[in-house]
PDB file of C-alpha atoms in Angstrom:
ATOM      1  CA  MET A 957       3.539 -17.863  10.116  1.00  0.00           C
ATOM      2  CA  SER A 958       5.036 -15.140  12.329  1.00  0.00           C
ATOM      3  CA  ASP A 959       2.938 -12.647  14.262  1.00  0.00           C
ATOM      4  CA  VAL A 960       3.950  -9.864  11.847  1.00  0.00           C
ATOM      5  CA  GLN A 961       2.944 -11.931   8.812  1.00  0.00           C
ATOM      6  CA  SER A 962      -0.390 -12.787  10.458  1.00  0.00           C
ATOM      7  CA  TRP A 963      -0.990  -9.123  11.293  1.00  0.00           C
ATOM      8  CA  ILE A 964      -0.185  -8.032   7.713  1.00  0.00           C
ATOM      9  CA  LYS A 965      -2.488 -10.691   6.245  1.00  0.00           C
ATOM     10  CA  GLU A 966      -5.297  -9.648   8.583  1.00  0.00           C
ATOM     11  CA  THR A 967      -4.775  -5.948   7.789  1.00  0.00           C
ATOM     12  CA  VAL A 968      -4.865  -6.380   4.003  1.00  0.00           C
ATOM     13  CA  THR A 969      -7.848  -8.736   4.025  1.00  0.00           C
ATOM     14  CA  GLN A 970     -10.016  -6.774   6.481  1.00  0.00           C
ATOM     15  CA  ASN A 971      -9.607  -3.373   4.801  1.00  0.00           C
ATOM     16  CA  PRO A 972     -10.555  -2.664   1.174  1.00  0.00           C
ATOM     17  CA  VAL A 973      -7.573  -0.366   0.421  1.00  0.00           C
ATOM     18  CA  VAL A 974      -4.302  -0.541   2.360  1.00  0.00           C
ATOM     19  CA  LEU A 975      -1.103   1.348   1.576  1.00  0.00           C
ATOM     20  CA  PHE A 976       2.110   0.363   3.333  1.00  0.00           C
ATOM     21  CA  MET A 977       4.170   3.535   3.090  1.00  0.00           C
ATOM     22  CA  LYS A 978       6.916   5.664   4.606  1.00  0.00           C
ATOM     23  CA  GLY A 979       5.164   8.228   6.774  1.00  0.00           C
ATOM     24  CA  THR A 980       1.437   8.911   6.871  1.00  0.00           C
ATOM     25  CA  ALA A 981      -1.120  10.087   4.311  1.00  0.00           C
ATOM     26  CA  GLN A 982      -0.980  13.528   5.970  1.00  0.00           C
ATOM     27  CA  PHE A 983       2.822  13.559   6.152  1.00  0.00           C
ATOM     28  CA  PRO A 984       4.486  11.218   3.641  1.00  0.00           C
ATOM     29  CA  GLN A 985       8.203  10.790   4.312  1.00  0.00           C
ATOM     30  CA  CYS A 986       9.342   9.889   0.812  1.00  0.00           C
ATOM     31  CA  GLY A 987       8.381  11.064  -2.658  1.00  0.00           C
ATOM     32  CA  PHE A 988       7.127   7.675  -3.800  1.00  0.00           C
ATOM     33  CA  SER A 989       4.797   7.354  -0.799  1.00  0.00           C
ATOM     34  CA  GLY A 990       3.573  10.914  -1.350  1.00  0.00           C
ATOM     35  CA  ARG A 991       2.822  10.188  -4.998  1.00  0.00           C
ATOM     36  CA  ALA A 992       0.996   6.971  -4.060  1.00  0.00           C
ATOM     37  CA  VAL A 993      -1.284   8.900  -1.684  1.00  0.00           C
ATOM     38  CA  GLN A 994      -1.942  11.560  -4.355  1.00  0.00           C
ATOM     39  CA  VAL A 995      -2.913   8.891  -6.892  1.00  0.00           C
ATOM     40  CA  LEU A 996      -5.313   7.213  -4.466  1.00  0.00           C
ATOM     41  CA  LYS A 997      -6.909  10.564  -3.565  1.00  0.00           C
ATOM     42  CA  ALA A 998      -7.269  11.352  -7.280  1.00  0.00           C
ATOM     43  CA  CYS A 999      -9.109   8.025  -7.630  1.00  0.00           C
ATOM     44  CA  GLY A1000     -11.547   9.162  -4.940  1.00  0.00           C
ATOM     45  CA  VAL A1001     -10.488   6.653  -2.280  1.00  0.00           C
ATOM     46  CA  GLN A1002     -12.212   7.672   0.962  1.00  0.00           C
ATOM     47  CA  ASN A1003     -11.402   4.896   3.426  1.00  0.00           C
ATOM     48  CA  LEU A1004      -7.685   4.467   2.852  1.00  0.00           C
ATOM     49  CA  VAL A1005      -5.823   2.586   5.571  1.00  0.00           C
ATOM     50  CA  THR A1006      -2.140   3.480   5.714  1.00  0.00           C
ATOM     51  CA  VAL A1007       0.612   1.718   7.627  1.00  0.00           C
ATOM     52  CA  ASN A1008       3.760   3.706   8.391  1.00  0.00           C
ATOM     53  CA  VAL A1009       6.585   1.174   7.976  1.00  0.00           C
ATOM     54  CA  LEU A1010       9.067   3.593   9.554  1.00  0.00           C
ATOM     55  CA  GLU A1011       7.436   3.011  12.951  1.00  0.00           C
ATOM     56  CA  ASP A1012       8.236  -0.710  13.056  1.00  0.00           C
ATOM     57  CA  ALA A1013      11.269  -2.430  11.532  1.00  0.00           C
ATOM     58  CA  GLU A1014       9.530  -5.821  11.728  1.00  0.00           C
ATOM     59  CA  VAL A1015       6.585  -4.561   9.678  1.00  0.00           C
ATOM     60  CA  ARG A1016       8.941  -2.826   7.244  1.00  0.00           C
ATOM     61  CA  GLN A1017      10.764  -6.092   6.513  1.00  0.00           C
ATOM     62  CA  GLY A1018       7.648  -8.200   6.987  1.00  0.00           C
ATOM     63  CA  ILE A1019       5.703  -6.505   4.197  1.00  0.00           C
ATOM     64  CA  LYS A1020       8.608  -7.039   1.784  1.00  0.00           C
ATOM     65  CA  ASP A1021       8.630 -10.740   2.680  1.00  0.00           C
ATOM     66  CA  PHE A1022       4.818 -10.965   2.539  1.00  0.00           C
ATOM     67  CA  SER A1023       4.588  -9.602  -1.010  1.00  0.00           C
ATOM     68  CA  ASN A1024       8.003 -10.747  -2.209  1.00  0.00           C
ATOM     69  CA  TRP A1025       8.432  -7.147  -3.397  1.00  0.00           C
ATOM     70  CA  PRO A1026      11.557  -5.200  -2.352  1.00  0.00           C
ATOM     71  CA  THR A1027      10.271  -1.628  -2.168  1.00  0.00           C
ATOM     72  CA  ILE A1028       7.835   0.585  -0.264  1.00  0.00           C
ATOM     73  CA  PRO A1029       5.123   1.835  -0.850  1.00  0.00           C
ATOM     74  CA  GLN A1030       2.959  -1.201  -1.484  1.00  0.00           C
ATOM     75  CA  LEU A1031      -0.730  -1.046  -2.356  1.00  0.00           C
ATOM     76  CA  TYR A1032      -3.266  -3.749  -1.507  1.00  0.00           C
ATOM     77  CA  VAL A1033      -6.828  -3.695  -2.799  1.00  0.00           C
ATOM     78  CA  LYS A1034      -9.305  -6.233  -1.406  1.00  0.00           C
ATOM     79  CA  GLY A1035      -6.443  -8.313  -0.028  1.00  0.00           C
ATOM     80  CA  GLU A1036      -4.568  -8.444  -3.331  1.00  0.00           C
ATOM     81  CA  PHE A1037      -1.090  -6.958  -3.812  1.00  0.00           C
ATOM     82  CA  ILE A1038      -1.218  -4.406  -6.621  1.00  0.00           C
ATOM     83  CA  GLY A1039       2.307  -2.994  -6.659  1.00  0.00           C
ATOM     84  CA  GLY A1040       4.420   0.023  -5.833  1.00  0.00           C
ATOM     85  CA  SER A1041       4.166   3.649  -6.900  1.00  0.00           C
ATOM     86  CA  ASP A1042       5.410   3.078 -10.480  1.00  0.00           C
ATOM     87  CA  ILE A1043       2.786   0.410 -11.114  1.00  0.00           C
ATOM     88  CA  MET A1044       0.149   2.583  -9.431  1.00  0.00           C
ATOM     89  CA  ASN A1045       1.075   5.495 -11.742  1.00  0.00           C
ATOM     90  CA  GLU A1046       0.861   3.329 -14.855  1.00  0.00           C
ATOM     91  CA  MET A1047      -2.484   1.872 -13.777  1.00  0.00           C
ATOM     92  CA  PHE A1048      -3.794   5.355 -12.919  1.00  0.00           C
ATOM     93  CA  GLU A1049      -2.785   6.781 -16.309  1.00  0.00           C
ATOM     94  CA  SER A1050      -4.497   3.913 -18.141  1.00  0.00           C
ATOM     95  CA  GLY A1051      -7.642   4.147 -15.985  1.00  0.00           C
ATOM     96  CA  GLU A1052      -7.132   0.606 -14.705  1.00  0.00           C
ATOM     97  CA  LEU A1053      -6.603   1.679 -11.084  1.00  0.00           C
ATOM     98  CA  GLN A1054      -9.825   3.713 -10.984  1.00  0.00           C
ATOM     99  CA  THR A1055     -11.753   0.699 -12.305  1.00  0.00           C
ATOM    100  CA  LEU A1056     -10.152  -1.621  -9.757  1.00  0.00           C
ATOM    101  CA  LEU A1057     -10.964   0.723  -6.875  1.00  0.00           C
ATOM    102  CA  LYS A1058     -14.623   1.177  -7.927  1.00  0.00           C
ATOM    103  CA  ASP A1059     -15.588  -2.503  -7.969  1.00  0.00           C
TER     104      ASP A1059
END
């Protein structure tokens, strides 16, 4: 396993909620990442860890390889890959995301 893959695995398993996104929670740099942050805030997430994939090309590609998912943002809860912003929106609207984040 490469250093980037090891770092990603460590990051998602040691933090309860991790969002790999374009930009930061304070300054999202794409609409999908911005929406993902809004959804998580609406769910009451306090200790969100974000990783700006625009700062490191290896991480940007590495997270796609890690999850086998082609797009950013990507949400991880308790080490498990949840999905991108569309899946987050669907789960939020059904109440499933709030339940997942409370456990």
